[in-house]
Short mmCIF file of C-alpha atoms and ligand atoms in Angstrom, two decimals:
data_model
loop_
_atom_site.label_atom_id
_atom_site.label_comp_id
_atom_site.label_asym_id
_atom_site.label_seq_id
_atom_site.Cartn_x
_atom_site.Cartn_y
_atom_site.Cartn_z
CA UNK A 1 -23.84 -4.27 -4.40
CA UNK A 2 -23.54 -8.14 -4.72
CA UNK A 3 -23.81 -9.76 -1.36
CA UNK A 4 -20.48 -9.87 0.35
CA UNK A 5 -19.24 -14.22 0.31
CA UNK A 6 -20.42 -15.93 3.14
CA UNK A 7 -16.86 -18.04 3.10
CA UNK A 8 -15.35 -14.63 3.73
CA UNK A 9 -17.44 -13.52 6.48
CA UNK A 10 -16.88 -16.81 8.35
CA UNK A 11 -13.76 -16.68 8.12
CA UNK A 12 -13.50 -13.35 9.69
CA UNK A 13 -15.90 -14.20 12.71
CA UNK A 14 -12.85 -15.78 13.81
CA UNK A 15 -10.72 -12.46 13.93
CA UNK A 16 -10.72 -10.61 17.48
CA UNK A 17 -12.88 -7.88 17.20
CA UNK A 18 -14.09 -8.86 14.25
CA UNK A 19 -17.93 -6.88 13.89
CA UNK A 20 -20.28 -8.52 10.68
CA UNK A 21 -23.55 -6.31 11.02
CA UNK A 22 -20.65 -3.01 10.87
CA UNK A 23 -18.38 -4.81 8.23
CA UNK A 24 -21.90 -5.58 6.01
CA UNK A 25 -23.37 -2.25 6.84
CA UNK A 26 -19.84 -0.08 5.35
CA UNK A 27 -20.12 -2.35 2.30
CA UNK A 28 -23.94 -1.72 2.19
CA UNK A 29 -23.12 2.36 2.08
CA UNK A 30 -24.08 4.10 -1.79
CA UNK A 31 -20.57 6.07 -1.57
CA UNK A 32 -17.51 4.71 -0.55
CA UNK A 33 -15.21 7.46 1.33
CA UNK A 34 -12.67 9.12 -0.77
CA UNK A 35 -9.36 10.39 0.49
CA UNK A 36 -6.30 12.17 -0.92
CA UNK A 37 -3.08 12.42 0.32
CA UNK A 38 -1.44 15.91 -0.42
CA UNK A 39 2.32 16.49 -1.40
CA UNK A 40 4.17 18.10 1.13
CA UNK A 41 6.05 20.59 -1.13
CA UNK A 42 4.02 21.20 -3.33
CA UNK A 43 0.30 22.23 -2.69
CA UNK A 44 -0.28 25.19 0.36
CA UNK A 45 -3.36 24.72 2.37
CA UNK A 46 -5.08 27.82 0.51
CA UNK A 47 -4.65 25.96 -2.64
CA UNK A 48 -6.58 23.02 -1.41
CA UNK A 49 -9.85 25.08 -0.78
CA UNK A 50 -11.35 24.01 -4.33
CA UNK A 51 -11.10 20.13 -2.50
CA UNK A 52 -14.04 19.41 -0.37
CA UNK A 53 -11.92 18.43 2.39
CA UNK A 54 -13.80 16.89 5.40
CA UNK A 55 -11.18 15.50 8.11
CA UNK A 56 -7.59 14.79 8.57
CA UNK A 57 -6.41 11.02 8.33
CA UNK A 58 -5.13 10.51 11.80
CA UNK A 59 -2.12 8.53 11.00
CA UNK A 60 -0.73 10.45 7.83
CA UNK A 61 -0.13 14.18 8.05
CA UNK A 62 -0.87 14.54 4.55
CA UNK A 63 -3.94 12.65 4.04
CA UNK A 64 -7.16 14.26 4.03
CA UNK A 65 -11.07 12.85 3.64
CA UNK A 66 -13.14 14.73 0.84
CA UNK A 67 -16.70 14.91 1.38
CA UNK A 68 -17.75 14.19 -2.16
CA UNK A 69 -15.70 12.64 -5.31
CA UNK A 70 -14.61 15.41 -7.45
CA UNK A 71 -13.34 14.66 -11.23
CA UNK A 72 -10.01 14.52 -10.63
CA UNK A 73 -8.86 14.66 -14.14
CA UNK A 74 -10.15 17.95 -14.80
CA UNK A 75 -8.23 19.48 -11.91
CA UNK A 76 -4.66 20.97 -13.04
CA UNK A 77 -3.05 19.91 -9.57
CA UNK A 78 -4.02 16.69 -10.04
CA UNK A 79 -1.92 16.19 -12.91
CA UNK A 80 0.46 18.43 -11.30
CA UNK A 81 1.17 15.93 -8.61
CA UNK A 82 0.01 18.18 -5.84
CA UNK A 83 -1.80 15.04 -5.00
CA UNK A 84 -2.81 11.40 -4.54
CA UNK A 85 -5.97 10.34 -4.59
CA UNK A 86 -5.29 6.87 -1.93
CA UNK A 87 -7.69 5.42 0.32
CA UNK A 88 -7.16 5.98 3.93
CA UNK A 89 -6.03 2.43 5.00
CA UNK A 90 -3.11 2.59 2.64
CA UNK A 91 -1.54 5.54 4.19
CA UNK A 92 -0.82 3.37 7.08
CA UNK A 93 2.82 2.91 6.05
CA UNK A 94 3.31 5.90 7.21
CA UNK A 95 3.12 4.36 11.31
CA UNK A 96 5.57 1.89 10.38
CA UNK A 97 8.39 4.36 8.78
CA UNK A 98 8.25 5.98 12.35
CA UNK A 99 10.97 2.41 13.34
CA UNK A 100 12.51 3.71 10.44
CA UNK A 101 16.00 4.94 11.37
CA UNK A 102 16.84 8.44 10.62
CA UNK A 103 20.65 9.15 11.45
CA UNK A 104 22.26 7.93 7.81
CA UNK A 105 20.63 7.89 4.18
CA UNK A 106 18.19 5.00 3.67
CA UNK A 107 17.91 2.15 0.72
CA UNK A 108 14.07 1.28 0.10
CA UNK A 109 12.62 -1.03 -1.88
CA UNK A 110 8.97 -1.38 -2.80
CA UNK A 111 8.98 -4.27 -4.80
CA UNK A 112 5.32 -4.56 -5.88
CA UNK A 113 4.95 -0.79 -6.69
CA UNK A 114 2.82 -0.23 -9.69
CA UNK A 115 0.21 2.44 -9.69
CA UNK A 116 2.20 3.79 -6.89
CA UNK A 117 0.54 4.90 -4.11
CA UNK A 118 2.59 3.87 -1.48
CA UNK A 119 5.72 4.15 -3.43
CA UNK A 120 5.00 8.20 -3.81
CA UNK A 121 4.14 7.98 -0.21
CA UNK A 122 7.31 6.88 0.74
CA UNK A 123 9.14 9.82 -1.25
CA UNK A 124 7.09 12.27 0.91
CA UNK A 125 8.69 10.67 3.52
CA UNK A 126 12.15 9.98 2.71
CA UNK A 127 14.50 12.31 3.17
CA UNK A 128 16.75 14.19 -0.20
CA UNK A 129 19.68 12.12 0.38
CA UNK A 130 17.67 8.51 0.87
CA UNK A 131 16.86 6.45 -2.31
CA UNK A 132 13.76 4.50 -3.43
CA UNK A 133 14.09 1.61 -5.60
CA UNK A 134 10.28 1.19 -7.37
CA UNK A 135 9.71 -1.83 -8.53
CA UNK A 136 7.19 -3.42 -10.71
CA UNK A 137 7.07 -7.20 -12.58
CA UNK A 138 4.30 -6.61 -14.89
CA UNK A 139 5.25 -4.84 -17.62
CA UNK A 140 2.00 -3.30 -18.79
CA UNK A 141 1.58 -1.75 -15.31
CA UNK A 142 5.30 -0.12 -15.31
CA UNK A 143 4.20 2.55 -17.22
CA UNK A 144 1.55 4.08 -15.07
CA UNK A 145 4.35 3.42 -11.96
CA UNK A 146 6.59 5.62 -14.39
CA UNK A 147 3.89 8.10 -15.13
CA UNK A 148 2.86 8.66 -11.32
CA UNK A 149 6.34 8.93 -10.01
CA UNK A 150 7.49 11.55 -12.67
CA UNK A 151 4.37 13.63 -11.64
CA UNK A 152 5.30 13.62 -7.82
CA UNK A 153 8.53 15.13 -9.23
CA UNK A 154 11.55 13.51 -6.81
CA UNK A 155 14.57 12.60 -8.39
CA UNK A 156 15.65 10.26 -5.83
CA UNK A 157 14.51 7.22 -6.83
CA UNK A 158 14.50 4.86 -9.46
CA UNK A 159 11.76 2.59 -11.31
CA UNK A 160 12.33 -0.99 -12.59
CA UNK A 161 10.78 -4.13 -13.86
CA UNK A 162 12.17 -6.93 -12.25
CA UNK A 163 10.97 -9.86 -10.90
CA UNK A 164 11.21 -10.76 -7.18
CA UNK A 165 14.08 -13.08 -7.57
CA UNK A 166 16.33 -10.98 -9.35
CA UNK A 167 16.37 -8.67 -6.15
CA UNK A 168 17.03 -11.79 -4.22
CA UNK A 169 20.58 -11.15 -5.41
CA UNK A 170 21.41 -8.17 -3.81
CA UNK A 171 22.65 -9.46 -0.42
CA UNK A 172 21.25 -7.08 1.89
CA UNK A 173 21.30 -3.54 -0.30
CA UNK A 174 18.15 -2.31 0.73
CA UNK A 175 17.48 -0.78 4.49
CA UNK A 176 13.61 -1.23 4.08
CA UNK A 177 11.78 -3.72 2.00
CA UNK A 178 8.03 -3.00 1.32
CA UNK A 179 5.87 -5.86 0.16
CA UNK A 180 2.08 -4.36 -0.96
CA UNK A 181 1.61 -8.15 -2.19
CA UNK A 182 -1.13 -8.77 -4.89
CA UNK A 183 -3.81 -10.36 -3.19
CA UNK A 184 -7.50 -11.26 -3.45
CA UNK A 185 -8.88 -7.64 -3.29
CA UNK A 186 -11.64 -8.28 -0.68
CA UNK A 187 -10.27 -4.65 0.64
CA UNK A 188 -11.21 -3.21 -2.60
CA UNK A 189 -14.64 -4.65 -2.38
CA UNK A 190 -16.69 -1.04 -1.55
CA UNK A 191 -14.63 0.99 -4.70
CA UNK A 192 -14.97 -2.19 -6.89
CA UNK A 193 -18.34 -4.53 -6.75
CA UNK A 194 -17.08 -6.82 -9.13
CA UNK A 195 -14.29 -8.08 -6.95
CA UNK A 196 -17.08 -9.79 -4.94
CA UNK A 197 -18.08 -11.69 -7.96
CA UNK A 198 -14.41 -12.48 -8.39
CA UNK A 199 -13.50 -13.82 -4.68
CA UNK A 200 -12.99 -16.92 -4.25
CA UNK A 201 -11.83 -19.34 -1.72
CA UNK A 202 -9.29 -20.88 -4.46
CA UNK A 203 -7.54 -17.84 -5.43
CA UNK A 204 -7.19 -16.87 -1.69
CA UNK A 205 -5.29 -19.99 -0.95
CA UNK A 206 -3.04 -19.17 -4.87
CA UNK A 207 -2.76 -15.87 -3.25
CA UNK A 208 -0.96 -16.36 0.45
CA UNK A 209 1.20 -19.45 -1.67
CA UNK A 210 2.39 -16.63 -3.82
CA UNK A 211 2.64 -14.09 -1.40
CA UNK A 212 5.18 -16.22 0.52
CA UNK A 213 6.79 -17.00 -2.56
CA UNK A 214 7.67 -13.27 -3.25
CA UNK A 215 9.05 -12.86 0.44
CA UNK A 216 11.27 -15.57 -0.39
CA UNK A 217 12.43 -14.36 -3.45
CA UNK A 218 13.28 -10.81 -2.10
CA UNK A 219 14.38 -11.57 1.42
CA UNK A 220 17.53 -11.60 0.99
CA UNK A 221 17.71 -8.13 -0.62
CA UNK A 222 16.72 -6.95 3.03
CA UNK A 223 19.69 -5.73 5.43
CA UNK A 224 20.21 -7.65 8.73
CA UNK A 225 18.27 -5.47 11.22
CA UNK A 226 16.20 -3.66 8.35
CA UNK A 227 12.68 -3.09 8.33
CA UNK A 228 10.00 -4.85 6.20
CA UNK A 229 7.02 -3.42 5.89
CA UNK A 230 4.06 -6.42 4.42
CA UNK A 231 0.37 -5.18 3.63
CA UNK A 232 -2.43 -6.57 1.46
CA UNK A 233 -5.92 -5.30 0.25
CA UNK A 234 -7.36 -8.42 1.45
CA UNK A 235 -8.72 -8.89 4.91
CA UNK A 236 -8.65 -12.83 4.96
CA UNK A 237 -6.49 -14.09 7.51
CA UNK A 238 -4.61 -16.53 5.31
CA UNK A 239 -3.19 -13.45 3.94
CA UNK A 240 -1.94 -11.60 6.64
CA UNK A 241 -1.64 -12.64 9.87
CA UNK A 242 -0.58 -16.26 8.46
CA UNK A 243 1.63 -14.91 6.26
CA UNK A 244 3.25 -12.56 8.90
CA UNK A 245 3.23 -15.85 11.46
CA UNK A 246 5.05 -18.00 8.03
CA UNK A 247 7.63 -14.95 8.20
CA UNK A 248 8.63 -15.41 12.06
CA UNK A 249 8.87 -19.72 11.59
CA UNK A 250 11.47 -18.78 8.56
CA UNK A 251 13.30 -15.66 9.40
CA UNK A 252 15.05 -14.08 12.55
CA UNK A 253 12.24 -10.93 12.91
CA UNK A 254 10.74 -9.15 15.92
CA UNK A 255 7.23 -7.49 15.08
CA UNK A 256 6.82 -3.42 15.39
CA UNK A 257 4.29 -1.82 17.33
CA UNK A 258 2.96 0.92 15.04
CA UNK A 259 0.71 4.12 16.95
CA UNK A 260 -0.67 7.09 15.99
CA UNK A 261 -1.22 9.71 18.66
N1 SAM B 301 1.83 -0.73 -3.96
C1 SAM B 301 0.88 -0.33 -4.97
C2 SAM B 301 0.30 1.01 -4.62
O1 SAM B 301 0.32 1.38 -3.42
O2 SAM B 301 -0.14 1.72 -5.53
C3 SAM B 301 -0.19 -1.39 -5.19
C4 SAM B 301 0.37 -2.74 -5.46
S1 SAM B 301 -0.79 -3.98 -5.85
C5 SAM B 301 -1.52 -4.29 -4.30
C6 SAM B 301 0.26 -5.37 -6.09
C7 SAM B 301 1.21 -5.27 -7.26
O3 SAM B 301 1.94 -6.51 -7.34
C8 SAM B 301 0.53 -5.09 -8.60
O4 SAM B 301 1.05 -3.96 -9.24
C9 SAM B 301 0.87 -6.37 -9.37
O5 SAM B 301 1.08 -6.13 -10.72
C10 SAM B 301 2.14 -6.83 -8.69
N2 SAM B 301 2.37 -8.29 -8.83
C11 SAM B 301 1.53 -9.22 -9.37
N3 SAM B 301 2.11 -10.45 -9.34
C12 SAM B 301 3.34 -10.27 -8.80
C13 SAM B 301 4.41 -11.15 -8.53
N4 SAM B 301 4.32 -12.46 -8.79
N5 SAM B 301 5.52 -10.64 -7.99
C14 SAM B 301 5.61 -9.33 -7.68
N6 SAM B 301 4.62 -8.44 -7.91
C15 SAM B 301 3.50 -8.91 -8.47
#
C-alpha cells in the first residue's frame, strides 16, 4: 500500500475527532472489509448460508459484513440480484430516507447514479407506488446503471443520461434529490491503492468547484420542502462539509439529524 498523502492527513487533523495512527492503521490492514447488502424480496435468510456472513450493518437492515471475499461472479444469486455487493459507509442513505415522508407516493432522483449502488438501495426502500428517476451523464457508464437495475428487478423506476442541467428544468418534480457527487476517491483508497497515487491537492479543489456546479445545475429540480441527500467517497473537507456549508449561504435548507438505534 503506497503511503497515504501527507496533504490529506493534514488536512484531516483539523476535523473533530479526527484519529491519524487509527485512520493509517485501517489503510495499513492486508484485507479491506467486504459487505453486501441483500434484497429484501428476494433472497430468505436460509439462502444466504453459502455467504460468510459476519455482522449486521447497524444502520441498513439489509446490509451484512462477510468474513472473507467470495467470487461473486460464480454465484447464481449474484447475478440474480439477490444482492449488492456495497461497502458499509454507502448504505448510510438509508438514515437519511428515515425524514423521508411516507403518507403520498415519492419522486426521487439520483442524479449521479451509475454503477448503482445507492440507486438499487433506494428501490429497496421505496415503496411500489413511488418512482426513481436514475440518472447517469457518462454514457459509457449508463450501461452497467442499466444492467444493475434490470437485475434488482423493480419496475418503478426509470434510467437516463442526462446531464445535470437538463434536470434543472423540471421546476420542482422530484421529492428527493440524491447527489453521490464524483469526487477525489480518497474513500476508495483501502479497495483501490492506486487512487493514492492519483490524489492530489489540484483535483480536490476541480472536484468541490464541480461538485457545486452540479447542485446548481439540479437544484431546481428539487421540491420546496424536499429532501436532498449529498455524499462523496472523499473524506477531505473541501468536499463535504464546505460543500454542505456553500449549500446553506445559497439555498433556504435546514440540516437533518440522521440516527441509527
Ligand atoms: N451513486 C453511485 C453508486 O452508488 O453506485 C456512484 C456514483 S459515483 C460516486 C459518481 C458518478 O458521477 C459517476 O458515475 C460519474 O460518472 C458521475 N459524474 C461524473 N462527472 C459528472 C458530472 N459532471 N455531472 C454528473 N455526474 C457526473
Amino acid at each position: 500500500m503506497p503511503t497515504l498523502p501527507a496533504a490529506l492527513l493534514k488536512q484531516l487533523t483539523a476535523a473533530p475527532g479526527f484519529d491519524e495512527p487509527a485512520f493509517v492503521a485501517v489503510h495499513a490492514a492486508a484485507q479491506p472489509p467486504v459487505s453486501v447488502r441483500l434484497h429484501p424480496k428476494k433472497i430468505t435468510p436460509e439462502e444466504t448460508e453459502h455467504l460468510p456472513i459476519a455482522a449486521p450493518v447497524l444502520w441498513a437492515e439489509q446490509g451484512r459484513y462477510l468474513s472473507e471475499r467470495p467470487v461473486f461472479s460464480l454465484d447464481p444469486l449474484w447475478h440474480a440480484g439477490a444482492y449488492y455487493v456495497q461497502e458499509a459507509s454507502s448504505m448510510a442513505i438509508e438514515l437519511a430516507w428515515q425524514h423521508v415522508p411516507q403518507q403520498q407516493p415519492v419522486k426521487v432522483l439520483d442524479l449521479c447514479a451509475a454503477p448503482g449502488g445507492k440507486s438499487t438501495h433506494l428501490l429497496s426502500l421505496m415503496k411500489p407506488k413511488d418512482v426513481l428517476v436514475t440518472n447517469e451523464v457518462i454514457s459509457s457508464r449508463v450501461n452497467i446503471l442499466l444492467e444493475n437495475i434490470t437485475r434488482w428487478g423493480n419496475a418503478n423506476v426509470l434510467v437516463t443520461n442526462n446531464d445535470p442541467k437538463d434536470f434543472g428544468q423540471l421546476d420542482g418534480l422530484f421529492d428527493v434529490l440524491l447527489i453521490d457527487a464524483p469526487c477525489s476517491g480518497s474513500g476508495l483508497f483501502r479497495r483501490d491503492p492506486e487512487a493514492i497515487r492519483e490524489w492530489s491537492e489540484d483535483n480536490v479543489a476541480l472536484c468541490w468547484q464541480r461538485q457545486q456546479r452540479i447542485i446548481a445545475d439540479a437544484w431546481n429540480a428539487l421540491a420546496p420542502g424536499g429532501i436532498f441527500m449529498y455524499t462523496t467517497c472523499s473524506f477531505s473537507p473541501e468536499e463535504d462539509e464546505a460543500v454542505v456549508d456553500w449549500v446553506h449561504q445559497q439555498f433556504d435548507v435546514e440540516s437533518l439529524a440522521c440516527y441509527y438505534s
